[in-house]
């Protein structure tokens, strides 16, 4: 019984640690890829956002982001905005980011919502 509990606890700790690592990787990817348009807090107010006539997505809006599943966000990042009916301003990142980086980025972006 104690052995099973200990093994379960170790598995939970490893899983939790992997989530933290993914979030850290996501933060680095976000800073290198997304920050210039979406801004530090994901509000769509990054330095490059001024180049676009239309507003950029507010990634920090819990209500706005609730309608997108992780799979939707992965597709959006990988294939670009039109892949899920959004603006072509959101360029595809497939070939620029790995699948693991895209998953980490989705996890990070979900953490921006308040």
JSON list of C-alpha atoms in Angstrom, two decimals:
[
{"chain": "A", "resi": 1, "resn": "UNK", "atom": "CA", "xyz": [0.00, 0.00, 0.00]},
{"chain": "A", "resi": 2, "resn": "UNK", "atom": "CA", "xyz": [2.75, 2.45, 0.96]},
{"chain": "A", "resi": 3, "resn": "UNK", "atom": "CA", "xyz": [4.73, 1.47, -2.13]},
{"chain": "A", "resi": 4, "resn": "UNK", "atom": "CA", "xyz": [1.74, 2.21, -4.41]},
{"chain": "A", "resi": 5, "resn": "UNK", "atom": "CA", "xyz": [1.19, 5.56, -2.72]},
{"chain": "A", "resi": 6, "resn": "UNK", "atom": "CA", "xyz": [4.86, 6.46, -3.07]},
{"chain": "A", "resi": 7, "resn": "UNK", "atom": "CA", "xyz": [4.88, 5.48, -6.77]},
{"chain": "A", "resi": 8, "resn": "UNK", "atom": "CA", "xyz": [1.72, 7.52, -7.37]},
{"chain": "A", "resi": 9, "resn": "UNK", "atom": "CA", "xyz": [3.25, 10.51, -5.62]},
{"chain": "A", "resi": 10, "resn": "UNK", "atom": "CA", "xyz": [6.44, 10.24, -7.69]},
{"chain": "A", "resi": 11, "resn": "UNK", "atom": "CA", "xyz": [4.40, 10.01, -10.90]},
{"chain": "A", "resi": 12, "resn": "UNK", "atom": "CA", "xyz": [2.41, 13.09, -9.90]},
{"chain": "A", "resi": 13, "resn": "UNK", "atom": "CA", "xyz": [5.58, 15.05, -9.15]},
{"chain": "A", "resi": 14, "resn": "UNK", "atom": "CA", "xyz": [7.14, 14.09, -12.49]},
{"chain": "A", "resi": 15, "resn": "UNK", "atom": "CA", "xyz": [3.96, 15.07, -14.32]},
{"chain": "A", "resi": 16, "resn": "UNK", "atom": "CA", "xyz": [3.80, 18.43, -12.47]},
{"chain": "A", "resi": 17, "resn": "UNK", "atom": "CA", "xyz": [7.45, 19.10, -13.23]},
{"chain": "A", "resi": 18, "resn": "UNK", "atom": "CA", "xyz": [6.90, 18.39, -16.94]},
{"chain": "A", "resi": 19, "resn": "UNK", "atom": "CA", "xyz": [4.05, 20.91, -17.00]},
{"chain": "A", "resi": 20, "resn": "UNK", "atom": "CA", "xyz": [6.30, 23.53, -15.42]},
{"chain": "A", "resi": 21, "resn": "UNK", "atom": "CA", "xyz": [9.02, 22.83, -17.96]},
{"chain": "A", "resi": 22, "resn": "UNK", "atom": "CA", "xyz": [6.52, 23.15, -20.81]},
{"chain": "A", "resi": 23, "resn": "UNK", "atom": "CA", "xyz": [5.32, 26.48, -19.43]},
{"chain": "A", "resi": 24, "resn": "UNK", "atom": "CA", "xyz": [8.92, 27.71, -19.20]},
{"chain": "A", "resi": 25, "resn": "UNK", "atom": "CA", "xyz": [9.61, 26.63, -22.79]},
{"chain": "A", "resi": 26, "resn": "UNK", "atom": "CA", "xyz": [6.35, 28.29, -23.83]},
{"chain": "A", "resi": 27, "resn": "UNK", "atom": "CA", "xyz": [7.43, 31.56, -22.24]},
{"chain": "A", "resi": 28, "resn": "UNK", "atom": "CA", "xyz": [10.68, 31.54, -24.22]},
{"chain": "A", "resi": 29, "resn": "UNK", "atom": "CA", "xyz": [8.85, 30.74, -27.48]},
{"chain": "A", "resi": 30, "resn": "UNK", "atom": "CA", "xyz": [6.28, 33.46, -26.75]},
{"chain": "A", "resi": 31, "resn": "UNK", "atom": "CA", "xyz": [8.98, 36.06, -26.12]},
{"chain": "A", "resi": 32, "resn": "UNK", "atom": "CA", "xyz": [10.82, 35.13, -29.31]},
{"chain": "A", "resi": 33, "resn": "UNK", "atom": "CA", "xyz": [7.81, 34.71, -31.59]},
{"chain": "A", "resi": 34, "resn": "UNK", "atom": "CA", "xyz": [4.63, 36.36, -30.27]},
{"chain": "A", "resi": 35, "resn": "UNK", "atom": "CA", "xyz": [5.58, 39.24, -28.00]},
{"chain": "A", "resi": 36, "resn": "UNK", "atom": "CA", "xyz": [6.31, 41.68, -30.81]},
{"chain": "A", "resi": 37, "resn": "UNK", "atom": "CA", "xyz": [2.65, 41.61, -31.91]},
{"chain": "A", "resi": 38, "resn": "UNK", "atom": "CA", "xyz": [0.68, 40.39, -28.89]},
{"chain": "A", "resi": 39, "resn": "UNK", "atom": "CA", "xyz": [2.68, 42.26, -26.23]},
{"chain": "A", "resi": 40, "resn": "UNK", "atom": "CA", "xyz": [4.11, 41.15, -22.91]},
{"chain": "A", "resi": 41, "resn": "UNK", "atom": "CA", "xyz": [0.74, 40.36, -21.34]},
{"chain": "A", "resi": 42, "resn": "UNK", "atom": "CA", "xyz": [-0.92, 39.09, -24.53]},
{"chain": "A", "resi": 43, "resn": "UNK", "atom": "CA", "xyz": [-3.24, 42.07, -24.96]},
{"chain": "A", "resi": 44, "resn": "UNK", "atom": "CA", "xyz": [-2.41, 42.57, -28.65]},
{"chain": "A", "resi": 45, "resn": "UNK", "atom": "CA", "xyz": [-0.44, 45.74, -27.91]},
{"chain": "A", "resi": 46, "resn": "UNK", "atom": "CA", "xyz": [3.10, 44.72, -28.83]},
{"chain": "A", "resi": 47, "resn": "UNK", "atom": "CA", "xyz": [5.42, 47.13, -30.68]},
{"chain": "A", "resi": 48, "resn": "UNK", "atom": "CA", "xyz": [4.56, 45.65, -34.09]},
{"chain": "A", "resi": 49, "resn": "UNK", "atom": "CA", "xyz": [0.80, 45.84, -33.48]},
{"chain": "A", "resi": 50, "resn": "UNK", "atom": "CA", "xyz": [0.81, 49.47, -34.62]},
{"chain": "A", "resi": 51, "resn": "UNK", "atom": "CA", "xyz": [1.54, 48.30, -38.18]},
{"chain": "A", "resi": 52, "resn": "UNK", "atom": "CA", "xyz": [-1.87, 46.65, -38.47]},
{"chain": "A", "resi": 53, "resn": "UNK", "atom": "CA", "xyz": [-5.15, 48.49, -39.04]},
{"chain": "A", "resi": 54, "resn": "UNK", "atom": "CA", "xyz": [-7.19, 45.83, -37.29]},
{"chain": "A", "resi": 55, "resn": "UNK", "atom": "CA", "xyz": [-6.69, 44.97, -33.65]},
{"chain": "A", "resi": 56, "resn": "UNK", "atom": "CA", "xyz": [-4.74, 41.87, -32.78]},
{"chain": "A", "resi": 57, "resn": "UNK", "atom": "CA", "xyz": [-6.14, 39.10, -30.62]},
{"chain": "A", "resi": 58, "resn": "UNK", "atom": "CA", "xyz": [-6.22, 39.68, -26.86]},
{"chain": "A", "resi": 59, "resn": "UNK", "atom": "CA", "xyz": [-4.75, 36.45, -25.56]},
{"chain": "A", "resi": 60, "resn": "UNK", "atom": "CA", "xyz": [-5.33, 37.54, -21.97]},
{"chain": "A", "resi": 61, "resn": "UNK", "atom": "CA", "xyz": [-9.13, 37.62, -22.31]},
{"chain": "A", "resi": 62, "resn": "UNK", "atom": "CA", "xyz": [-10.56, 34.57, -20.58]},
{"chain": "A", "resi": 63, "resn": "UNK", "atom": "CA", "xyz": [-13.96, 35.07, -22.24]},
{"chain": "A", "resi": 64, "resn": "UNK", "atom": "CA", "xyz": [-12.45, 35.60, -25.68]},
{"chain": "A", "resi": 65, "resn": "UNK", "atom": "CA", "xyz": [-10.13, 32.61, -25.49]},
{"chain": "A", "resi": 66, "resn": "UNK", "atom": "CA", "xyz": [-12.66, 30.23, -23.90]},
{"chain": "A", "resi": 67, "resn": "UNK", "atom": "CA", "xyz": [-14.15, 29.41, -27.30]},
{"chain": "A", "resi": 68, "resn": "UNK", "atom": "CA", "xyz": [-10.87, 27.91, -28.54]},
{"chain": "A", "resi": 69, "resn": "UNK", "atom": "CA", "xyz": [-9.73, 24.40, -27.63]},
{"chain": "A", "resi": 70, "resn": "UNK", "atom": "CA", "xyz": [-6.05, 23.52, -27.33]},
{"chain": "A", "resi": 71, "resn": "UNK", "atom": "CA", "xyz": [-6.36, 21.87, -30.75]},
{"chain": "A", "resi": 72, "resn": "UNK", "atom": "CA", "xyz": [-7.81, 25.09, -32.23]},
{"chain": "A", "resi": 73, "resn": "UNK", "atom": "CA", "xyz": [-4.91, 27.10, -30.85]},
{"chain": "A", "resi": 74, "resn": "UNK", "atom": "CA", "xyz": [-2.36, 24.57, -32.09]},
{"chain": "A", "resi": 75, "resn": "UNK", "atom": "CA", "xyz": [-3.91, 24.75, -35.56]},
{"chain": "A", "resi": 76, "resn": "UNK", "atom": "CA", "xyz": [-4.00, 28.56, -35.43]},
{"chain": "A", "resi": 77, "resn": "UNK", "atom": "CA", "xyz": [-0.33, 28.76, -34.51]},
{"chain": "A", "resi": 78, "resn": "UNK", "atom": "CA", "xyz": [0.76, 26.05, -36.93]},
{"chain": "A", "resi": 79, "resn": "UNK", "atom": "CA", "xyz": [-1.35, 26.95, -39.98]},
{"chain": "A", "resi": 80, "resn": "UNK", "atom": "CA", "xyz": [-2.14, 30.62, -39.40]},
{"chain": "A", "resi": 81, "resn": "UNK", "atom": "CA", "xyz": [-5.34, 32.57, -38.76]},
{"chain": "A", "resi": 82, "resn": "UNK", "atom": "CA", "xyz": [-7.37, 31.48, -41.79]},
{"chain": "A", "resi": 83, "resn": "UNK", "atom": "CA", "xyz": [-7.10, 27.83, -40.65]},
{"chain": "A", "resi": 84, "resn": "UNK", "atom": "CA", "xyz": [-9.67, 28.56, -37.94]},
{"chain": "A", "resi": 85, "resn": "UNK", "atom": "CA", "xyz": [-11.50, 31.45, -39.60]},
{"chain": "A", "resi": 86, "resn": "UNK", "atom": "CA", "xyz": [-9.32, 34.23, -38.19]},
{"chain": "A", "resi": 87, "resn": "UNK", "atom": "CA", "xyz": [-7.30, 36.94, -39.91]},
{"chain": "A", "resi": 88, "resn": "UNK", "atom": "CA", "xyz": [-4.44, 36.19, -42.29]},
{"chain": "A", "resi": 89, "resn": "UNK", "atom": "CA", "xyz": [-2.41, 38.66, -40.21]},
{"chain": "A", "resi": 90, "resn": "UNK", "atom": "CA", "xyz": [-1.66, 35.70, -37.93]},
{"chain": "A", "resi": 91, "resn": "UNK", "atom": "CA", "xyz": [1.08, 34.00, -39.95]},
{"chain": "A", "resi": 92, "resn": "UNK", "atom": "CA", "xyz": [1.60, 30.23, -39.87]},
{"chain": "A", "resi": 93, "resn": "UNK", "atom": "CA", "xyz": [4.49, 29.06, -37.70]},
{"chain": "A", "resi": 94, "resn": "UNK", "atom": "CA", "xyz": [4.71, 25.51, -39.08]},
{"chain": "A", "resi": 95, "resn": "UNK", "atom": "CA", "xyz": [8.31, 24.87, -40.01]},
{"chain": "A", "resi": 96, "resn": "UNK", "atom": "CA", "xyz": [9.45, 27.68, -37.71]},
{"chain": "A", "resi": 97, "resn": "UNK", "atom": "CA", "xyz": [8.32, 26.02, -34.49]},
{"chain": "A", "resi": 98, "resn": "UNK", "atom": "CA", "xyz": [8.32, 22.35, -33.58]},
{"chain": "A", "resi": 99, "resn": "UNK", "atom": "CA", "xyz": [5.13, 20.58, -32.49]},
{"chain": "A", "resi": 100, "resn": "UNK", "atom": "CA", "xyz": [6.52, 20.50, -28.93]},
{"chain": "A", "resi": 101, "resn": "UNK", "atom": "CA", "xyz": [7.14, 24.27, -29.02]},
{"chain": "A", "resi": 102, "resn": "UNK", "atom": "CA", "xyz": [3.60, 24.86, -30.29]},
{"chain": "A", "resi": 103, "resn": "UNK", "atom": "CA", "xyz": [2.12, 22.75, -27.48]},
{"chain": "A", "resi": 104, "resn": "UNK", "atom": "CA", "xyz": [4.27, 24.60, -24.93]},
{"chain": "A", "resi": 105, "resn": "UNK", "atom": "CA", "xyz": [3.17, 27.91, -26.42]},
{"chain": "A", "resi": 106, "resn": "UNK", "atom": "CA", "xyz": [-0.51, 26.94, -26.13]},
{"chain": "A", "resi": 107, "resn": "UNK", "atom": "CA", "xyz": [0.04, 26.07, -22.46]},
{"chain": "A", "resi": 108, "resn": "UNK", "atom": "CA", "xyz": [1.76, 29.42, -21.89]},
{"chain": "A", "resi": 109, "resn": "UNK", "atom": "CA", "xyz": [-0.93, 31.42, -23.68]},
{"chain": "A", "resi": 110, "resn": "UNK", "atom": "CA", "xyz": [-3.64, 29.70, -21.60]},
{"chain": "A", "resi": 111, "resn": "UNK", "atom": "CA", "xyz": [-1.78, 30.97, -18.53]},
{"chain": "A", "resi": 112, "resn": "UNK", "atom": "CA", "xyz": [-2.11, 34.58, -19.73]},
{"chain": "A", "resi": 113, "resn": "UNK", "atom": "CA", "xyz": [-5.89, 34.53, -19.34]},
{"chain": "A", "resi": 114, "resn": "UNK", "atom": "CA", "xyz": [-7.42, 36.29, -16.36]}
]
